[in-house]
Coordinates of C-alpha atoms in Angstrom, one line a residue:
M1 CA -42.2 13.0 -55.8
V2 CA -44.8 10.2 -56.6
F3 CA -45.6 11.8 -59.8
Y4 CA -42.0 12.2 -60.9
T5 CA -41.3 8.8 -60.3
Q6 CA -44.4 7.6 -62.3
L7 CA -43.1 9.8 -65.2
C8 CA -39.6 8.2 -64.9
I9 CA -41.3 4.9 -65.3
F10 CA -43.5 5.8 -68.0
D11 CA -41.0 7.4 -70.3
Y12 CA -38.3 4.9 -69.4
W13 CA -38.1 3.3 -72.9
E14 CA -38.7 6.4 -75.0
V15 CA -35.8 8.7 -73.9
T16 CA -32.3 8.7 -74.7
V17 CA -29.5 7.2 -72.8
L18 CA -28.5 10.5 -71.4
K19 CA -32.1 11.4 -70.4
R20 CA -32.4 8.2 -68.7
L21 CA -29.3 8.6 -66.5
I22 CA -30.4 12.1 -65.6
L23 CA -33.8 10.8 -64.5
F24 CA -32.2 8.0 -62.5
L25 CA -29.8 10.3 -60.7
G26 CA -32.8 12.8 -59.9
C27 CA -34.9 9.8 -58.4
L28 CA -31.9 8.8 -56.2
I29 CA -31.4 12.2 -54.8
L30 CA -35.0 12.7 -53.8
L31 CA -35.1 9.2 -52.2
T32 CA -32.1 9.7 -50.2
T33 CA -33.1 13.4 -49.1
S34 CA -36.7 11.7 -48.0
A35 CA -34.8 9.1 -46.0
F36 CA -32.7 11.2 -43.9
A37 CA -35.3 14.2 -43.4
A38 CA -35.5 13.0 -39.7
E39 CA -32.4 13.2 -37.7
S40 CA -31.3 11.1 -34.7
K41 CA -32.0 12.6 -31.2
I42 CA -32.0 12.2 -27.7
T43 CA -35.7 11.9 -26.4
D44 CA -34.8 12.1 -22.7
L45 CA -31.8 12.6 -20.6
K46 CA -31.6 12.4 -17.0
T47 CA -28.4 13.0 -14.7
D48 CA -28.2 11.7 -11.1
C49 CA -25.4 13.1 -9.1
L50 CA -24.2 12.0 -5.8
A51 CA -21.6 14.4 -4.1
D52 CA -19.5 13.5 -1.1
N53 CA -17.7 15.8 1.2
R54 CA -14.6 16.1 -0.9
G55 CA -16.4 17.3 -3.9
R56 CA -16.0 13.8 -5.6
C57 CA -19.4 13.1 -7.6
Q58 CA -20.9 9.9 -9.0
I59 CA -22.9 10.6 -12.1
T60 CA -25.3 8.3 -13.6
Q61 CA -26.9 9.4 -16.8
T62 CA -30.1 7.6 -18.4
I63 CA -30.0 8.4 -22.0
T64 CA -33.0 7.5 -24.4
L65 CA -31.6 7.9 -28.1
D66 CA -34.0 7.6 -30.9
I67 CA -31.8 6.5 -33.8
T68 CA -32.9 7.3 -37.4
G69 CA -31.6 4.8 -39.9
M70 CA -28.8 2.6 -38.7
E71 CA -25.5 3.4 -36.8
Q72 CA -22.9 1.0 -36.3
Q73 CA -21.0 3.2 -33.8
L74 CA -22.4 5.5 -31.0
L75 CA -20.3 8.0 -29.1
F76 CA -21.0 8.8 -25.5
P77 CA -18.8 11.9 -24.5
L78 CA -17.3 12.4 -21.0
P79 CA -16.5 15.5 -19.2
D80 CA -13.0 16.4 -18.8
G81 CA -11.4 14.7 -15.7
A82 CA -14.2 11.9 -15.8
K83 CA -12.9 8.6 -14.1
K84 CA -14.2 5.0 -14.0
A85 CA -16.4 5.5 -16.7
S86 CA -18.8 2.7 -17.9
L87 CA -21.8 2.0 -20.1
A88 CA -24.1 -0.2 -18.0
G89 CA -24.5 -3.8 -19.8
F90 CA -22.0 -3.0 -22.7
D91 CA -18.3 -3.4 -23.5
T92 CA -17.0 -0.1 -24.7
S93 CA -13.6 1.3 -25.7
K94 CA -12.4 4.9 -25.0
K95 CA -11.8 7.0 -27.9
T96 CA -10.1 10.4 -27.8
Q97 CA -11.1 13.4 -30.3
D98 CA -9.7 16.8 -30.2
G99 CA -8.2 16.1 -27.0
H100 CA -11.6 14.9 -25.3
T101 CA -12.6 11.5 -24.2
A102 CA -15.8 9.5 -25.1
L103 CA -16.8 5.9 -24.6
A104 CA -17.3 4.2 -28.1
L105 CA -20.0 1.5 -28.4
K106 CA -19.7 -0.5 -31.5
N107 CA -22.0 -3.1 -33.3
S108 CA -21.5 -4.6 -36.5
A109 CA -25.3 -5.2 -36.9
G110 CA -26.0 -1.7 -36.1
F111 CA -28.3 0.3 -33.7
S112 CA -31.5 1.6 -34.9
S113 CA -35.1 2.7 -33.4
S114 CA -35.1 3.8 -29.8
R115 CA -32.7 2.8 -27.4
T116 CA -31.9 3.4 -23.7
F117 CA -28.3 3.5 -22.2
T118 CA -27.0 4.3 -18.8
L119 CA -23.7 6.1 -18.6
I120 CA -21.8 6.0 -15.3
Y121 CA -18.6 7.9 -14.3
T122 CA -17.0 9.9 -11.5
V123 CA -15.8 13.4 -11.7
D124 CA -14.4 15.9 -9.3
A125 CA -16.3 19.2 -8.9
E126 CA -14.2 22.3 -8.8
I127 CA -14.1 23.8 -5.3
T128 CA -12.9 27.3 -4.8
E129 CA -12.9 29.1 -1.4
K130 CA -12.7 32.8 -0.8
D131 CA -13.9 34.9 2.2
G132 CA -15.2 32.1 4.1
V133 CA -17.3 30.9 1.4
Q134 CA -16.7 27.8 -0.7
T135 CA -18.1 27.6 -4.2
M136 CA -18.7 24.4 -6.0
K137 CA -18.8 24.1 -9.9
L138 CA -20.3 20.9 -11.2
P139 CA -20.6 20.0 -14.7
L140 CA -24.1 18.3 -15.2
L141 CA -24.2 18.2 -19.1
C142 CA -21.1 17.5 -21.4
P143 CA -21.1 20.1 -24.3
R144 CA -20.0 17.3 -26.8
W145 CA -23.3 15.4 -27.4
E146 CA -24.0 15.6 -30.9
F147 CA -27.7 15.2 -30.8
P148 CA -30.5 17.7 -29.8
I149 CA -32.2 16.7 -26.5
E150 CA -35.8 17.0 -26.3
R151 CA -36.2 16.7 -22.6
Y152 CA -33.3 17.0 -19.6
S153 CA -33.7 16.8 -16.0
F154 CA -31.2 16.3 -13.2
T155 CA -31.0 15.5 -9.5
V156 CA -28.0 16.5 -7.3
M157 CA -27.8 14.9 -4.0
M158 CA -25.1 16.8 -1.8
P159 CA -23.4 15.4 1.5
D160 CA -25.1 18.0 3.9
A161 CA -28.0 20.2 3.9
F162 CA -27.4 23.8 2.7
E163 CA -29.1 27.0 2.5
S164 CA -28.1 29.1 -0.5
F165 CA -30.0 28.5 -4.0
P166 CA -27.8 27.2 -6.9
T167 CA -27.2 29.2 -10.2
F168 CA -26.8 27.6 -13.7
V169 CA -24.6 28.5 -16.8
S170 CA -25.3 26.8 -20.2
G171 CA -23.4 26.9 -23.4
Y172 CA -26.3 28.5 -25.4
Y173 CA -28.2 30.5 -22.7
G174 CA -25.4 31.5 -20.6
E175 CA -26.1 32.8 -17.2
A176 CA -29.9 33.2 -18.2
A177 CA -30.2 29.6 -18.3
E178 CA -32.4 29.8 -15.2
D179 CA -35.2 31.5 -17.0
Y180 CA -35.8 28.3 -19.0
M181 CA -35.4 25.9 -16.3
D182 CA -37.8 24.8 -13.2
V183 CA -35.3 24.2 -10.2
Q184 CA -36.2 23.1 -6.6
T185 CA -34.2 22.6 -3.4
R186 CA -34.8 20.5 -0.3
D187 CA -32.3 19.9 2.4
A188 CA -29.4 18.5 0.6
I189 CA -31.0 17.8 -2.8
V190 CA -31.4 19.7 -6.0
D191 CA -33.9 19.0 -8.6
G192 CA -34.3 20.6 -12.0
S193 CA -35.4 20.5 -15.7
F194 CA -35.4 22.4 -18.8
L195 CA -38.8 23.5 -19.9
E196 CA -37.9 23.3 -23.6
P197 CA -35.8 21.2 -26.0
L198 CA -32.0 21.7 -25.9
K199 CA -29.7 21.9 -29.0
D200 CA -27.0 19.6 -29.9
H201 CA -23.7 20.4 -28.0
E202 CA -25.5 22.1 -25.1
S203 CA -23.6 22.1 -21.8
L204 CA -24.7 22.8 -18.2
D205 CA -22.9 23.8 -15.1
M206 CA -24.4 24.0 -11.6
L207 CA -22.8 26.5 -9.1
L208 CA -23.5 26.4 -5.4
E209 CA -22.1 28.5 -2.6
V210 CA -21.6 26.9 0.9
P211 CA -20.0 27.9 4.1
S212 CA -16.2 27.3 4.6
G213 CA -15.6 23.8 5.8
Y214 CA -18.5 22.3 4.0
F215 CA -16.1 20.5 1.7
S216 CA -12.9 19.0 3.3
G217 CA -9.7 18.3 1.8
T218 CA -7.3 19.3 -1.0
Y219 CA -10.3 19.9 -3.1
A220 CA -9.9 22.9 -5.2
T221 CA -6.4 23.7 -6.2
W222 CA -3.7 21.7 -7.9
S223 CA -1.2 23.8 -5.8
A224 CA -2.0 21.8 -2.6
N225 CA -1.7 18.4 -4.3
W226 CA 1.5 19.4 -5.9
T227 CA 3.0 20.9 -3.0
A228 CA 2.5 17.4 -1.2
V229 CA 4.2 15.7 -4.1
A230 CA 7.0 18.1 -4.2
L231 CA 7.6 17.6 -0.7
V232 CA 7.4 13.9 -0.8
I233 CA 9.8 13.8 -3.7
A234 CA 12.2 16.2 -1.9
L235 CA 12.3 14.1 1.3
T236 CA 12.7 10.9 -0.9
L237 CA 15.6 12.3 -2.8
A238 CA 17.1 13.6 0.6
A239 CA 17.0 9.9 2.1
V240 CA 18.6 8.5 -1.0
G241 CA 21.1 11.1 -1.1
Y242 CA 22.1 10.7 2.6
W243 CA 22.2 6.9 2.1
L244 CA 24.6 7.4 -1.0
L245 CA 26.9 9.9 0.9
K246 CA 26.8 8.5 4.4
L247 CA 25.7 5.0 4.8
R248 CA 26.4 2.9 1.5
S249 CA 28.8 0.2 2.4
P250 CA 30.6 -2.4 0.0
K251 CA 28.5 -5.3 -1.2
L252 CA 28.3 -8.4 1.2
R253 CA 29.5 -11.9 0.2
K254 CA 27.1 -14.2 1.6
N255 CA 29.0 -17.3 0.9
S256 CA 27.4 -20.4 3.1
R257 CA 29.6 -21.3 6.0
S258 CA 29.3 -23.8 8.9
L259 CA 30.7 -21.6 11.8
P260 CA 29.5 -18.6 13.3
P261 CA 31.1 -15.4 12.7
D262 CA 34.6 -14.9 14.3
A263 CA 34.4 -14.0 17.9
A264 CA 30.5 -13.7 17.7
L265 CA 28.3 -15.2 20.4
P266 CA 24.9 -16.5 19.9
C267 CA 23.4 -13.3 21.4
D268 CA 25.2 -11.1 18.9
L269 CA 23.6 -12.8 15.8
P270 CA 20.4 -10.6 15.8
Y271 CA 22.6 -7.5 15.9
L272 CA 25.0 -8.6 13.2
V273 CA 22.4 -10.0 10.9
A274 CA 19.8 -7.2 10.9
Q275 CA 20.4 -4.8 13.7
G276 CA 18.1 -6.8 15.9
R277 CA 17.9 -6.7 19.4
P278 CA 20.7 -8.8 21.2
D279 CA 19.1 -12.1 22.8
F280 CA 20.5 -12.6 26.5
N281 CA 18.7 -15.8 26.7
M282 CA 20.9 -17.5 23.9
L283 CA 24.1 -16.2 25.8
I284 CA 22.8 -18.0 28.8
C285 CA 22.4 -21.2 26.7
H286 CA 25.8 -20.7 25.1
W287 CA 27.1 -20.4 28.6
G288 CA 25.6 -23.8 29.5
V289 CA 27.1 -25.2 26.3
L290 CA 30.5 -24.2 27.6
G291 CA 29.9 -25.7 31.1
Y292 CA 29.7 -22.4 32.9
L293 CA 26.2 -22.8 34.2
S294 CA 23.0 -25.3 33.9
V295 CA 19.5 -24.3 33.5
H296 CA 16.9 -25.9 35.8
V297 CA 13.2 -25.9 35.3
D298 CA 11.0 -27.1 38.3
A299 CA 7.5 -28.5 38.2
K300 CA 5.8 -25.3 38.2
G301 CA 7.8 -24.0 35.2
N302 CA 10.2 -21.7 37.3
V303 CA 13.7 -21.4 35.7
A304 CA 16.7 -21.1 37.8
L305 CA 20.4 -20.8 36.7
Y306 CA 23.3 -22.7 38.7
K307 CA 26.7 -21.6 38.5
R308 CA 29.1 -24.5 37.8
V309 CA 32.4 -22.8 37.4
E310 CA 34.0 -19.4 37.5
M311 CA 34.4 -17.7 34.3
G312 CA 38.1 -17.0 33.5
N313 CA 40.1 -14.7 31.4
E314 CA 39.6 -16.6 28.2
R315 CA 36.3 -14.9 27.8
R316 CA 36.0 -11.4 26.7
R317 CA 35.8 -8.8 29.4
T318 CA 32.1 -7.8 28.7
E319 CA 31.1 -11.3 29.0
R320 CA 32.9 -11.8 32.3
K321 CA 31.2 -8.6 33.6
L322 CA 27.8 -9.9 32.8
F323 CA 28.6 -13.4 34.2
D324 CA 29.8 -12.2 37.5
A325 CA 26.6 -9.6 37.8
L326 CA 24.3 -12.5 37.1
F327 CA 25.8 -14.5 40.2
A328 CA 26.7 -11.6 42.3
R329 CA 24.5 -12.7 45.1
G330 CA 25.4 -16.5 45.2
S331 CA 25.7 -19.6 42.9
I332 CA 22.0 -19.7 42.1
C333 CA 20.1 -17.0 40.1
D334 CA 16.5 -17.1 39.7
G335 CA 15.2 -16.4 36.2
A336 CA 12.3 -14.1 37.4
S337 CA 14.6 -12.2 39.7
L338 CA 15.4 -8.5 39.3
V339 CA 18.9 -9.3 39.1
Y340 CA 18.3 -11.5 35.9
K341 CA 16.3 -8.7 34.5
R342 CA 19.0 -6.0 35.2
T343 CA 21.9 -8.1 33.8
A344 CA 20.1 -8.8 30.7
S345 CA 19.2 -5.3 30.2
G346 CA 22.9 -4.5 30.5
A347 CA 23.9 -6.8 28.1
I348 CA 21.3 -5.8 25.6
N349 CA 22.7 -2.3 25.8
A350 CA 26.5 -3.2 26.0
I351 CA 26.4 -5.6 22.9
P352 CA 25.7 -2.9 20.4
R353 CA 28.2 -0.7 21.8
F354 CA 31.0 -3.5 21.6
W355 CA 30.2 -4.2 18.0
N356 CA 29.6 -0.8 16.8
R357 CA 33.4 0.0 17.5
R358 CA 34.2 -2.9 15.2
L359 CA 31.6 -2.8 12.3
Y360 CA 31.4 0.8 11.0
D361 CA 33.7 3.3 9.6
A362 CA 34.6 6.4 11.5
G363 CA 32.7 8.7 8.8
S364 CA 29.6 6.6 8.9
G365 CA 26.2 8.6 9.2
N366 CA 23.5 7.5 11.5
P367 CA 20.8 5.2 10.0
L368 CA 18.3 6.7 12.2
I369 CA 18.3 9.9 10.0
M370 CA 17.4 8.1 6.8
K371 CA 14.7 6.1 8.6
G372 CA 13.4 9.3 10.3
L373 CA 13.1 10.9 6.6
S374 CA 11.3 7.8 5.4
C375 CA 8.7 8.0 8.3
L376 CA 8.5 11.7 7.4
V377 CA 7.2 10.7 3.8
S378 CA 4.8 8.2 4.9
A379 CA 3.4 10.7 7.7
I380 CA 3.1 13.6 5.0
V381 CA 1.1 11.5 2.6
L382 CA -1.2 10.0 5.3
L383 CA -1.6 13.6 6.5
E384 CA -2.8 14.7 3.1
A385 CA -4.9 11.9 2.7
M386 CA -6.9 12.2 5.8
G387 CA -7.1 16.0 5.3
A388 CA -9.1 14.9 2.1
L389 CA -11.1 12.3 3.9
L390 CA -12.2 13.9 7.0
P391 CA -15.2 15.8 7.0
S392 CA -15.7 19.3 8.9
M393 CA -15.8 18.8 12.7
K394 CA -14.7 20.3 15.9
L395 CA -12.0 17.9 16.3
R396 CA -10.8 17.6 12.7
W397 CA -7.4 19.2 13.1
L398 CA -6.6 17.1 16.0
L399 CA -7.5 14.2 14.1
I400 CA -5.3 15.2 11.1
F401 CA -2.4 15.8 13.6
L402 CA -3.1 12.2 14.9
S403 CA -3.0 10.9 11.4
F404 CA 0.4 12.3 10.9
I405 CA 1.7 10.7 13.9
L406 CA -0.2 7.5 12.8
G407 CA 1.6 7.7 9.2
G408 CA 5.1 8.0 10.7
V409 CA 4.4 5.0 13.2
L410 CA 3.1 3.0 10.4
G411 CA 6.1 3.7 8.3
A412 CA 8.6 2.5 10.9
V413 CA 6.7 -0.9 11.1
V414 CA 6.9 -1.1 7.3
Q415 CA 10.8 -0.5 7.6
Y416 CA 11.0 -3.1 10.1
G417 CA 9.6 -5.6 7.6
P418 CA 13.1 -6.6 6.1
A419 CA 14.6 -7.2 9.5
S420 CA 11.7 -9.3 10.8
W421 CA 12.0 -11.6 7.5
Y422 CA 15.7 -12.0 8.4
L423 CA 15.2 -12.7 12.0
G424 CA 12.4 -15.1 11.6
K425 CA 10.0 -13.0 13.5
K426 CA 6.8 -14.0 11.6
L427 CA 4.2 -12.0 13.8
Q428 CA 6.3 -8.6 13.3
L429 CA 6.5 -9.4 9.7
V430 CA 2.7 -9.8 9.4
C431 CA 2.5 -6.4 11.3
S432 CA 4.8 -4.8 8.8
I433 CA 2.6 -6.3 5.8
A434 CA -0.7 -5.1 7.4
A435 CA 0.9 -1.5 8.2
G436 CA 1.6 -1.1 4.6
I437 CA -1.8 -2.3 3.5
A438 CA -3.5 0.0 5.9
L439 CA -1.6 2.7 4.7
L440 CA -2.2 2.1 1.0
I441 CA -6.0 1.7 1.7
L442 CA -6.3 5.2 3.6
A443 CA -4.2 6.9 0.9
K444 CA -6.4 5.4 -2.0
L445 CA -9.8 6.6 -0.1
G446 CA -8.2 10.2 0.2
G447 CA -6.9 10.1 -3.7
F448 CA -3.1 9.8 -2.8
S449 CA -2.4 6.1 -3.7
M450 CA 0.5 7.0 -6.1
Q451 CA 2.3 9.1 -3.2
M452 CA 1.8 6.3 -0.9
L453 CA 3.1 3.7 -3.1
L454 CA 6.3 6.0 -3.5
A455 CA 6.5 6.2 0.4
L456 CA 6.1 2.4 0.9
A457 CA 8.8 1.7 -1.6
L458 CA 10.8 3.9 0.2
A459 CA 10.2 2.5 3.4
V460 CA 11.0 -0.9 2.3
W461 CA 14.2 0.0 0.5
T462 CA 15.1 1.9 3.7
G463 CA 14.5 -1.3 5.7
F464 CA 16.8 -3.3 3.4
V465 CA 19.8 -0.7 2.8
T466 CA 20.0 -0.1 6.6
L467 CA 19.5 -3.8 7.8
H468 CA 23.1 -4.0 8.8
G469 CA 23.5 -0.4 10.1
G470 CA 25.5 2.4 8.8
K471 CA 28.9 2.6 6.4
R472 CA 30.8 -0.5 7.3
S473 CA 34.7 -0.7 7.8
Q474 CA 36.5 -3.5 6.0
Q475 CA 36.4 -5.7 9.1
G476 CA 32.7 -4.9 9.6
T477 CA 31.9 -6.1 6.1
Q478 CA 33.8 -9.4 6.8
I479 CA 32.0 -10.0 9.9
V480 CA 28.5 -9.3 8.6
S481 CA 29.3 -11.5 5.8
Q482 CA 30.2 -14.1 7.9
A483 CA 26.9 -13.7 9.9
M484 CA 24.8 -13.9 6.6
G485 CA 26.9 -16.9 5.4
F486 CA 26.2 -18.7 8.8
R487 CA 22.4 -17.9 8.4
R488 CA 22.4 -19.1 5.0
F489 CA 24.2 -22.5 6.3
L490 CA 21.5 -22.9 8.8
L491 CA 18.7 -22.2 6.0
R492 CA 20.2 -24.9 3.8
V493 CA 21.8 -27.6 5.9
S494 CA 20.7 -31.0 5.2
R495 CA 19.6 -33.7 7.7
T496 CA 22.5 -35.9 6.1
H497 CA 25.1 -33.3 7.2
L498 CA 23.4 -33.0 10.6
E499 CA 23.4 -36.8 11.1
M500 CA 27.2 -36.8 10.4
M501 CA 27.9 -33.9 12.8
L502 CA 25.8 -35.9 15.5
R503 CA 28.0 -39.0 14.9
R504 CA 31.1 -37.0 15.5
D505 CA 29.7 -34.9 18.6
G506 CA 26.8 -36.2 20.4
Q507 CA 26.1 -32.5 21.8
Y508 CA 26.1 -30.9 18.3
F509 CA 22.6 -30.0 18.2
Y510 CA 22.5 -28.6 21.6
E511 CA 25.7 -26.5 20.7
L512 CA 24.1 -25.2 17.4
L513 CA 20.7 -24.5 18.6
P514 CA 21.4 -21.1 20.5
Y515 CA 22.9 -19.6 17.4
A516 CA 20.0 -20.9 15.2
E517 CA 17.3 -19.8 17.8
S518 CA 18.9 -16.2 18.1
I519 CA 17.9 -15.5 14.3
G520 CA 14.6 -17.3 14.5
L521 CA 15.8 -20.6 12.9
G522 CA 15.6 -22.9 16.0
E523 CA 12.4 -24.6 15.0
L524 CA 13.4 -25.2 11.5
L525 CA 16.8 -26.8 12.8
A526 CA 14.7 -29.1 15.1
E527 CA 12.5 -30.0 12.3
K528 CA 15.3 -31.1 10.3
M529 CA 16.8 -33.3 12.8
G530 CA 13.4 -35.0 12.5
D531 CA 13.1 -38.1 14.8
L532 CA 16.7 -38.6 15.4
E533 CA 17.6 -39.7 18.9
L534 CA 19.7 -37.4 20.7
E535 CA 22.1 -37.7 23.8
S536 CA 20.7 -36.2 26.8
C537 CA 21.6 -32.2 27.2
D538 CA 24.6 -31.7 29.5
W539 CA 23.2 -28.3 30.6
Y540 CA 19.3 -28.3 30.6
F541 CA 17.4 -30.2 33.2
E542 CA 13.7 -30.6 34.3
E543 CA 12.0 -32.6 36.9
S544 CA 10.3 -34.7 34.6
K545 CA 12.1 -36.5 31.7
V546 CA 13.3 -34.2 28.8
P547 CA 12.5 -35.6 25.4
A548 CA 15.4 -37.3 23.5
K549 CA 14.1 -35.9 20.1
A550 CA 14.9 -32.6 18.8
S551 CA 11.3 -31.2 18.3
G552 CA 10.4 -32.3 21.8
F553 CA 13.5 -30.8 23.3
Y554 CA 13.0 -27.5 21.3
A555 CA 9.4 -27.4 22.7
H556 CA 10.4 -27.7 26.1
L557 CA 13.2 -25.2 26.0
R558 CA 11.1 -22.6 24.3
E559 CA 8.8 -23.0 27.3
A560 CA 11.6 -22.0 29.6
L561 CA 13.0 -19.2 27.3
S562 CA 9.4 -17.8 27.3
M563 CA 9.6 -17.5 31.1
L564 CA 13.0 -15.8 31.2
E565 CA 12.0 -13.4 28.1
L566 CA 8.9 -12.5 30.2
S567 CA 11.2 -11.6 33.4
I568 CA 13.4 -9.4 31.0
R569 CA 10.4 -7.6 29.5
H570 CA 8.6 -7.1 32.7

């Protein structure tokens, strides 16, 4: 080549133009061939794999690439199904060629000489089971590397020790790949390397047989996952269909109104607003406002009710029965007595029956059916997730069954979130949010996050659409609309309006408080009253002086109500 070049220079001025052109092209071809005689190659490639008991593998590949010339883009191929792929220390983009994904690393200045890269990704090994034996197929080397490989080695760390010896299949050597490899196993580790260089586009899969139960969860087949997904979708559609056919009601008008619903008592509001538990203690306060009784708190915090007058026919029949039962043994009722507890329990059971006859259409379905379907969706998704998470153990099936129950319970807690919001129950609302987060985390760990998102969306939606019960009648829609409008008034009422009403009626705060407290807005009402001086309450008494400001009075009343609530629940 040197002689040829010298000849070209020597004769340059003596040849014709055509000869000069031919000689120039010849020199260019020779120089180009010489420059690219050596091709880029991978001098060393090491695969480190960490497998868990579900067959999910964290792969780390260390690649030393000897680059000939200058390359502005390098492609790092990924096996099919690879997730969370990254190239340590570099920003890459995903590139798809012929249906396969690779990480593209670009540099306008170009790459040259020898460079080392670290490729990280996650891949699910293919696990099959037959006749009590599980077979793991793990892709160690992707067949889409465009460079030959001088040295290749790997280390696979399994979740538990095993006794069998792995087999290997490569793209060029087939099942005879082991003849060209050095492989060693110890406890739960497989180490191996090729004894000679590999060609470009070489591949390597490891196959390992282990006893049944070594891997857990829906590891192998798409059918198990798709069955769970199909069941979840079917139950979701069933819940939505049941609501459309049996529970859907006319849209509520939530116009703000300063009066409670017609014929509704403070104890009724939780049930009318959000199917909540009736508040018997607020009925006691309301009777105090009406002059039927008074509430007395002694120095030790004990609460007693004193009857002032008999309740006449002006009150509804259920109300009269409860009042008579409360004072059946005399004109004084101890708030911690069994009589108070039984009367409260009777009221809590009677109030929903009273309103159900007035609120709902005769053809209404049962909201519990829709809620049950929603809970079943959450339970199935958590069952599948825990089946993928739990390792093989003696109590595995018991734990999976308990996870099914837990999923249903947590789903019910999530459903109660909207009602907690409307009733001002902050602790229950926090529990609902925490239950949803717990379900989502467990599902994500098991690989069922999308299904759980669907289950949680159904649970929250179920909580909203069953907030006021089943399919309402025209009268029921009117009453519930009034209840929601009154709640809106309590939320938005201004201090100016409250001051004006106090000038008209000095007992206005005490009259309004039982309604507000029944739906969790008592504290907000007291805060809006601020430092306004109030008249003394006509029906609430303590041995010490009762504060004359709204916030102070509310704090004292809450302590007394806590004692009454403790009596009811215990």
